[in-house]
XYZ file of N, CA and C in Angstrom:
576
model
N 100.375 25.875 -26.872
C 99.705 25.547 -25.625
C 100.598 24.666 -24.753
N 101.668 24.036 -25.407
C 101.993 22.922 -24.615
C 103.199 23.414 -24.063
N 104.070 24.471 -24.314
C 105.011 25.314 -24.081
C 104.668 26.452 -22.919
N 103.190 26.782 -22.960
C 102.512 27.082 -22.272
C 102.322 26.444 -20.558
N 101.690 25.396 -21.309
C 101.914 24.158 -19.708
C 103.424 23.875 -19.160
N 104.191 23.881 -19.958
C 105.675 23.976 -19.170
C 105.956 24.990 -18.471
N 105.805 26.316 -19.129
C 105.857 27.168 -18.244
C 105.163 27.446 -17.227
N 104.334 27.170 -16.963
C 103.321 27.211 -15.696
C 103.854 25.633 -14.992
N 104.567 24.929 -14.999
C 104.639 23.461 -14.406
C 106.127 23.957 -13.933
N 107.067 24.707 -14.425
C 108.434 25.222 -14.137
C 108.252 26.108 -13.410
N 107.337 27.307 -12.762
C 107.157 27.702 -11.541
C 106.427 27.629 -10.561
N 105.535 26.499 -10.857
C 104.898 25.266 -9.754
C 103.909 26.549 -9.069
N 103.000 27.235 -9.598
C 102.248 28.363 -9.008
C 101.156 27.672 -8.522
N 100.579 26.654 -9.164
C 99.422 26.341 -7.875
C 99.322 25.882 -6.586
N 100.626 25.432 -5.915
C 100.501 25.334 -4.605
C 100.280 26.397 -3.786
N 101.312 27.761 -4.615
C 101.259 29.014 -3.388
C 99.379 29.441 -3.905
N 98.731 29.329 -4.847
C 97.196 29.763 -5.096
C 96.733 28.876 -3.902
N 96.686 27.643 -3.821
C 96.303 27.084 -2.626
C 96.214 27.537 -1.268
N 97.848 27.290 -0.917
C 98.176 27.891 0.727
C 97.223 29.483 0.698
N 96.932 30.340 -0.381
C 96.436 31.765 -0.300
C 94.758 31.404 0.059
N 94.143 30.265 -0.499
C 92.767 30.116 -0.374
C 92.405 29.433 1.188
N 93.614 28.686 1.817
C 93.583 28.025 2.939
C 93.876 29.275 3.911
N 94.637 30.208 3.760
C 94.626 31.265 5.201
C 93.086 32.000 4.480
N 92.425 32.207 3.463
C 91.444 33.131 3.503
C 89.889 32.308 4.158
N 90.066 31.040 3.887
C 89.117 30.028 4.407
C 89.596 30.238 6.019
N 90.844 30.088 6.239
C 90.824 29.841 7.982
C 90.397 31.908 8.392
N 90.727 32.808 7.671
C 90.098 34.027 7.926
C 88.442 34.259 8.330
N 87.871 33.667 7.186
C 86.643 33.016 6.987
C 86.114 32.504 8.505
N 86.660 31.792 8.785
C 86.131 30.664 10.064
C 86.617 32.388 11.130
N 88.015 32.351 11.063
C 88.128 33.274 12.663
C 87.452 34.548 12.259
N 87.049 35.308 11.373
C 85.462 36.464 11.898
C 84.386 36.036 11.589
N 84.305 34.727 11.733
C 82.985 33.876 12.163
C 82.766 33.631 13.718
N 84.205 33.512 14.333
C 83.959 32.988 15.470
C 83.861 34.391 16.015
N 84.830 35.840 15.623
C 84.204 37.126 16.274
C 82.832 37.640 15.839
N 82.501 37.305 14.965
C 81.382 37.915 15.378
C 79.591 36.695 15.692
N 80.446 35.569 16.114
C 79.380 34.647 17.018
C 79.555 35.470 18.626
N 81.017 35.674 18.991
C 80.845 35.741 20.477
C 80.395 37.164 19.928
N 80.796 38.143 19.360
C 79.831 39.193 19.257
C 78.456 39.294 20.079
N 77.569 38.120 18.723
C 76.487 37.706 19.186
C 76.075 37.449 20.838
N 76.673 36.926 21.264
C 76.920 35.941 22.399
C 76.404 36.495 23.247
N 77.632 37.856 23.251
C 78.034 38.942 24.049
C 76.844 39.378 24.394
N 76.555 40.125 23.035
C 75.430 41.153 22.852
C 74.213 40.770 23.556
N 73.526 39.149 23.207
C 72.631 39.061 23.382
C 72.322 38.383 24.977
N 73.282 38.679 25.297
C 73.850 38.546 27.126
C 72.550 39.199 28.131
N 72.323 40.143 27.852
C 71.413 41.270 28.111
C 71.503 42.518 28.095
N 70.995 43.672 28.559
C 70.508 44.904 28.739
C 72.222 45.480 29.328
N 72.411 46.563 28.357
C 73.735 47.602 28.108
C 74.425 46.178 27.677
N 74.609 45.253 26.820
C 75.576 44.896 26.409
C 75.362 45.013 24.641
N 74.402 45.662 24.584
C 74.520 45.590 22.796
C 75.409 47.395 22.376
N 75.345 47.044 20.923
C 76.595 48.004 20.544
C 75.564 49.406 20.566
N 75.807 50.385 21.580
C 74.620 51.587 21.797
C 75.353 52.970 21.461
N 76.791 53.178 20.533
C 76.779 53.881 19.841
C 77.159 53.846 18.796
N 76.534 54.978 17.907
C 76.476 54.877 16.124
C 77.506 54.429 15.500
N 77.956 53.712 14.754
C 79.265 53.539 14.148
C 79.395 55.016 13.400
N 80.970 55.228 13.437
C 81.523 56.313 12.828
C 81.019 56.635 10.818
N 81.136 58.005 10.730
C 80.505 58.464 9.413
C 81.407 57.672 8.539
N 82.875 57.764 9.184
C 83.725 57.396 8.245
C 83.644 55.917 7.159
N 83.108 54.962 8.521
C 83.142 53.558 7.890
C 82.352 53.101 6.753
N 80.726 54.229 6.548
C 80.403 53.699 5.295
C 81.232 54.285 4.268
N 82.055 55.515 4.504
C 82.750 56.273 2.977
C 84.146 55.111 3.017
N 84.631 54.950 3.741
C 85.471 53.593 3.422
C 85.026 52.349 3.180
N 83.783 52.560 2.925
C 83.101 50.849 2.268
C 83.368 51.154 1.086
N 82.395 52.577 0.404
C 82.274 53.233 -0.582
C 84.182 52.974 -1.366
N 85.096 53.347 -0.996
C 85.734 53.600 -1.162
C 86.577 51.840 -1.209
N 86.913 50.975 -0.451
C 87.050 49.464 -0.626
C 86.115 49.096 -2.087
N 84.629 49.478 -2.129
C 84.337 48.779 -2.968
C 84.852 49.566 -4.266
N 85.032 50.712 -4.675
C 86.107 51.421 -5.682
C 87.142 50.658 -6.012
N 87.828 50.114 -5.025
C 89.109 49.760 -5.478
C 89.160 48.332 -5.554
N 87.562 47.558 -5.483
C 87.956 46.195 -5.916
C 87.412 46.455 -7.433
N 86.592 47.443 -7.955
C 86.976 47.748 -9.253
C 87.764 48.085 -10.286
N 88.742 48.899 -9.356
C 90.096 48.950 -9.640
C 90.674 47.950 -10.115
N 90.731 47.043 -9.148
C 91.451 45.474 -9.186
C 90.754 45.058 -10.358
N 89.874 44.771 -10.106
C 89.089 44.138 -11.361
C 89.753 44.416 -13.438
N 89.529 46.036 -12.768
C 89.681 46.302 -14.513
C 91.569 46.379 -14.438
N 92.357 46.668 -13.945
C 94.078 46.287 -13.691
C 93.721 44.487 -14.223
N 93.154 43.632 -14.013
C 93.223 42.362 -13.763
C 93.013 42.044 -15.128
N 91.577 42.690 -15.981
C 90.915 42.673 -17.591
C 92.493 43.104 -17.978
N 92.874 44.096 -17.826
C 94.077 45.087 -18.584
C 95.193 44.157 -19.013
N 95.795 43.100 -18.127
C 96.766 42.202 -17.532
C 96.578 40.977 -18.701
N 95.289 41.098 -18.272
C 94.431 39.845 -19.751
C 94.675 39.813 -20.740
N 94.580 41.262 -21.339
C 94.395 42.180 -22.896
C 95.474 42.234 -22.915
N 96.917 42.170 -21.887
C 98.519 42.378 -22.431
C 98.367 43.874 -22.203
N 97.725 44.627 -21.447
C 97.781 46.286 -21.706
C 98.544 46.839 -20.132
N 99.825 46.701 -20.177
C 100.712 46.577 -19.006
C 100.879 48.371 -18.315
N 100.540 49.321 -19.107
C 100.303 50.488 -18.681
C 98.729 50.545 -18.614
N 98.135 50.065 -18.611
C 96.326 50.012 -17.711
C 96.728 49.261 -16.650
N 97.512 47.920 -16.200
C 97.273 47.701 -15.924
C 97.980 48.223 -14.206
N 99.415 48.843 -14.564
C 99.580 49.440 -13.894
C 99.105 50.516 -12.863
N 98.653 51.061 -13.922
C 97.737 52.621 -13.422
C 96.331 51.425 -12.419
N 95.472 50.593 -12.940
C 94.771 49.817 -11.935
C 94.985 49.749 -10.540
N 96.673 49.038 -10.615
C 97.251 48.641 -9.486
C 97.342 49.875 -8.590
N 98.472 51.012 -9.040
C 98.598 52.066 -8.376
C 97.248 52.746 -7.995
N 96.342 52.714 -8.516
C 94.840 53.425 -7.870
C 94.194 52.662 -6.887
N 94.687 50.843 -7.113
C 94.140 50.683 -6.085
C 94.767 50.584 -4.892
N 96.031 50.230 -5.348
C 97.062 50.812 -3.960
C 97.009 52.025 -3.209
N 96.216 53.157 -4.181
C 95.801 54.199 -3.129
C 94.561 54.006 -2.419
N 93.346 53.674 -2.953
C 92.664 53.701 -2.541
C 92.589 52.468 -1.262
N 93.489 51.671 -1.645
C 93.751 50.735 -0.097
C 94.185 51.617 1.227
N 95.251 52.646 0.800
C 95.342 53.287 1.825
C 94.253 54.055 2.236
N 93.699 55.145 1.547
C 92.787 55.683 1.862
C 91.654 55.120 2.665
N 91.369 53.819 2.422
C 90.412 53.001 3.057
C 91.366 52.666 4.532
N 92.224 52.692 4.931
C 93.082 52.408 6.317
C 93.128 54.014 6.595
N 93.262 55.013 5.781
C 93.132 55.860 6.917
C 91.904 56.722 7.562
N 90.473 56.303 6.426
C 89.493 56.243 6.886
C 88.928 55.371 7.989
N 89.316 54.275 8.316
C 89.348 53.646 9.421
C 89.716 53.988 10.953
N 91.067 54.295 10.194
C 91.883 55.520 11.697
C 91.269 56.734 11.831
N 90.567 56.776 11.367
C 89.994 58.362 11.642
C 88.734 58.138 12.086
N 88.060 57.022 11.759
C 86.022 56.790 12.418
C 86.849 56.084 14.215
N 87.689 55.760 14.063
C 88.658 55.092 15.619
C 88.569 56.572 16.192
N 89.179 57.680 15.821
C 89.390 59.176 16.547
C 88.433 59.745 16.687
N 86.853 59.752 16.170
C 86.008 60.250 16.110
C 85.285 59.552 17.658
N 85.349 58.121 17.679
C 85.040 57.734 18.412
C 85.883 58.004 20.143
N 87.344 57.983 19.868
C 87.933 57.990 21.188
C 87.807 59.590 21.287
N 87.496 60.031 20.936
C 86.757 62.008 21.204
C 85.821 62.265 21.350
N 84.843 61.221 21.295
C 83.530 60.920 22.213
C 83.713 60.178 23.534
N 84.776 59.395 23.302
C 85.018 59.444 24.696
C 84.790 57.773 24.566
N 84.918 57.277 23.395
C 84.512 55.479 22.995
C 85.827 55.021 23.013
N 86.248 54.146 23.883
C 87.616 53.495 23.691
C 87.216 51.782 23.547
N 88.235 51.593 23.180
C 88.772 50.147 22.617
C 88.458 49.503 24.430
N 88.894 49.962 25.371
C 89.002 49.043 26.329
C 88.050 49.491 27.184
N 86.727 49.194 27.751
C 85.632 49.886 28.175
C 84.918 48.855 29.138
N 83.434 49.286 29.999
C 82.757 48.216 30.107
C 82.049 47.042 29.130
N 81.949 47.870 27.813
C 81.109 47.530 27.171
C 81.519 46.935 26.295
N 82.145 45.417 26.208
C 82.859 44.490 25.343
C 82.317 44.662 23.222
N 81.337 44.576 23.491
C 80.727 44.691 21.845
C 81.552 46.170 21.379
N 81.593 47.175 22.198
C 82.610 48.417 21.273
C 84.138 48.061 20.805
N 84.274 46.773 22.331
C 85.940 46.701 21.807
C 86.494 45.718 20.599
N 84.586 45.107 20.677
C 84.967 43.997 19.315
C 84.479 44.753 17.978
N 84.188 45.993 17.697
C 84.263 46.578 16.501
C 85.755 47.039 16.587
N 86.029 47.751 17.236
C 87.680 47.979 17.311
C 88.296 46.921 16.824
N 88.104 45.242 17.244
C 89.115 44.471 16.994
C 88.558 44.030 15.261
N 87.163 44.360 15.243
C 87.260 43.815 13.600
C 87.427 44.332 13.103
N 87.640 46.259 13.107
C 88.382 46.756 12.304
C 90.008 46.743 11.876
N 90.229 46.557 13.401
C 91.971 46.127 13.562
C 92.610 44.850 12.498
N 91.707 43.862 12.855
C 91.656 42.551 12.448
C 91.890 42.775 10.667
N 90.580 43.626 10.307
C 90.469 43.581 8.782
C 91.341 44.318 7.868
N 92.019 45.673 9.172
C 93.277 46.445 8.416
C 94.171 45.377 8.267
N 94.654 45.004 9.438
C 95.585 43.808 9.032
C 96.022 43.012 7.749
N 94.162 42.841 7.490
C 94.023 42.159 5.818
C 94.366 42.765 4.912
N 94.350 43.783 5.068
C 94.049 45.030 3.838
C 95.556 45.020 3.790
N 96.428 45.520 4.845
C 98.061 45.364 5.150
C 98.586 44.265 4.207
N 97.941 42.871 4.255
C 98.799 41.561 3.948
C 98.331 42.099 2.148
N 97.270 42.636 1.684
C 96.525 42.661 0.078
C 97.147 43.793 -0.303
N 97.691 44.636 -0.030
C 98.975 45.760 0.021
C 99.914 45.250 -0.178
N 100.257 44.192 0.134
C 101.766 43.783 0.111
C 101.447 43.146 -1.142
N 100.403 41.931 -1.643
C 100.119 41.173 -2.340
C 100.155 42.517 -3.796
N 99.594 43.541 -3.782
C 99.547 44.304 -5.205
C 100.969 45.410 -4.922
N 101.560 45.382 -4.009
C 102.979 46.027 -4.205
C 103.629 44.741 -5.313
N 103.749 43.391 -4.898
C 104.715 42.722 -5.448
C 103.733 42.511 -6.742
N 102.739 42.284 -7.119
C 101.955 42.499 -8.582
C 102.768 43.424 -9.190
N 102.282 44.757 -8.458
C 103.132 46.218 -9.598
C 104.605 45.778 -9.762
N 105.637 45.552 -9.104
C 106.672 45.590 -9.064
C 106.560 44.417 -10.050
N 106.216 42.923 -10.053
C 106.044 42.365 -11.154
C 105.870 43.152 -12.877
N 104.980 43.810 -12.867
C 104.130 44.431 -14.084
C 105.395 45.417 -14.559
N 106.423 45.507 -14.119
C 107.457 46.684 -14.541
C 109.160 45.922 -14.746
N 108.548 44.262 -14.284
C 110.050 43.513 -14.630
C 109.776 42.718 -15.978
N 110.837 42.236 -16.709
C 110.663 41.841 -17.968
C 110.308 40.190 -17.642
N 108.973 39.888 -16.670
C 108.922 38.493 -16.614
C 107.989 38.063 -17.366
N 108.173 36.347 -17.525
C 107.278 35.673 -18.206
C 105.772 36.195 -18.195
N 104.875 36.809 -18.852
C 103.599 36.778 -18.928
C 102.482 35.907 -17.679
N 103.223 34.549 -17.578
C 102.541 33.894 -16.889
C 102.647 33.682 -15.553
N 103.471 34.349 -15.349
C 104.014 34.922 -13.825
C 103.299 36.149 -13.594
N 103.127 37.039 -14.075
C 102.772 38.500 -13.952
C 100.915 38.557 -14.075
N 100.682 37.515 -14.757
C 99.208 36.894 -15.161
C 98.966 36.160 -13.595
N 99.657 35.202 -13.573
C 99.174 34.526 -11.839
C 99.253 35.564 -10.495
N 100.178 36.846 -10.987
C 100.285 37.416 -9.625
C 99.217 38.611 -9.441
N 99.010 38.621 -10.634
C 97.804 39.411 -10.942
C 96.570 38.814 -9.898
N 96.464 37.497 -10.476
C 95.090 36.521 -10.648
C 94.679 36.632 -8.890
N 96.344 36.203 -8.535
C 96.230 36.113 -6.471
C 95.873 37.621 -5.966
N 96.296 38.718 -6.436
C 96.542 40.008 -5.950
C 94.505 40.319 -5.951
N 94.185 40.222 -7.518
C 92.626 40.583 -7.533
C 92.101 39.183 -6.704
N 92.088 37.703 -6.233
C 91.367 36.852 -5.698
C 91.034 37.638 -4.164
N 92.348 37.639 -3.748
C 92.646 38.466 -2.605
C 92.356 39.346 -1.991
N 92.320 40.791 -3.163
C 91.574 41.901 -2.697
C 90.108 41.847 -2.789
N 89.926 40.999 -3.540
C 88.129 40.957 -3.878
C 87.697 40.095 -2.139
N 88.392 39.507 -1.823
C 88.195 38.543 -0.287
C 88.025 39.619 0.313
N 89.031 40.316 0.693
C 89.026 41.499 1.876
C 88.001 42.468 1.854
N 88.108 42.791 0.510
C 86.528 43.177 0.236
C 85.119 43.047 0.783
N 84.874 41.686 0.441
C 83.592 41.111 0.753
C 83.341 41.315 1.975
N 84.894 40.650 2.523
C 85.215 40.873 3.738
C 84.846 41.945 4.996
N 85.059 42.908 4.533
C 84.567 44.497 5.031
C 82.861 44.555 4.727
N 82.640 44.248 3.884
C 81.189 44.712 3.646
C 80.409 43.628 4.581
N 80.711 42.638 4.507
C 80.001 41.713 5.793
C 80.070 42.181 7.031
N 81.354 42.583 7.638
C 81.544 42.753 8.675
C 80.895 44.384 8.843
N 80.700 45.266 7.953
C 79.900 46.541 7.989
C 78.594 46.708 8.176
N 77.986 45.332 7.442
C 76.217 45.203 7.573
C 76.222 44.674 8.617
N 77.148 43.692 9.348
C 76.866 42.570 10.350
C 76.927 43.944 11.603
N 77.340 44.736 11.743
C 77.380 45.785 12.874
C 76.600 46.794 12.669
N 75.838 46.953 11.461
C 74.936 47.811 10.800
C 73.665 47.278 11.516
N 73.374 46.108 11.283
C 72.236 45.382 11.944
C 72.170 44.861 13.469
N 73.759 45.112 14.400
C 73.619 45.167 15.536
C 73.775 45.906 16.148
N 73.505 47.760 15.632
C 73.697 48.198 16.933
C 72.359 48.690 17.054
């Protein structure tokens, strides 16, 4: 155990766990503040609430986000157990299914600008689903990068406890963005 604590004190990993919980807390606060002026907006008056359907696509990319924080999940158990080919295969499924969830996104965006719904309109509440989807790919972009360098970890001959912490940030992370999406899916579910 105590060889243990050295090694975890020789690559000083809890500061970067920190700085990762401080941008997801300040994330936290800024689609709090979009979707207050949301509110704001909306409840402005008559034609300013959100008056068309959100795209088919966005609940099968909920469906599909919440898949792959299971993914994460059992890659994360696998990582635990020392089972470095589960835990791989985890990662890579959910690295697809991250994409898949971004290009289901881009595609409920095309459904909409072929109705003739654009990002830049009279009607401010359409352009702020645009921006929280924009906003949340973004996330999904930065939690992509976070389980690229996991996998690429899981295939170098490093310390256990390196590959264990990058694990730990990669699933904290994706499980955030997660939640993340599903809030911001009901929160527009219940306003339009």
């Amino acid at each position: 155990m105590q060889n243990l604590n050295k090694e975890v004190d020789r690559y000083n990993l809890q500061p970067k766990k920190f700085i990762m919980w401080l941008f997801m807390i300040s994330s936290i606060i800024f689609f709090a503040g979009l979707t207050s002026g949301f509110i704001v907006y909306s409840g402005d008056g008559v034609g300013k609430t959100l008056n068309v359907a959100l795209p088919q696509a966005f609940i099968y990319s909920t469906l599909v986000i919440v898949l792959s924080s299971a993914t994460m999940h059992w890659a994360y158990l696998q990582t635990k157990r020392l089972k470095f080919g589960n835990q791989r295969l985890g990662l890579w499924l959910t690295l697809l299914l991250g994409i898949v969830f971004i290009v289901m996104q881009v595609y409920g965006w095309s459904v909409w600008t072929n109705l003739g719904v654009f990002f830049i309109n009279s009607n401010a509440t359409i352009s702020f689903v645009y921006a929280f989807t924009f906003l949340h790919i973004i996330h999904i972009l930065a939690g992509l990068i976070i389980i690229i360098t996991a996998l690429i970890s899981s295939y170098k001959k490093l310390p256990n406890v390196i590959n264990l912490f990058r694990m730990e940030i990669a699933s904290i992370f994706w499980h955030f963005v997660d939640i993340l999406w599903i809030y911001l899916y009901v929160f527009l579910l219940l306003n339009q």
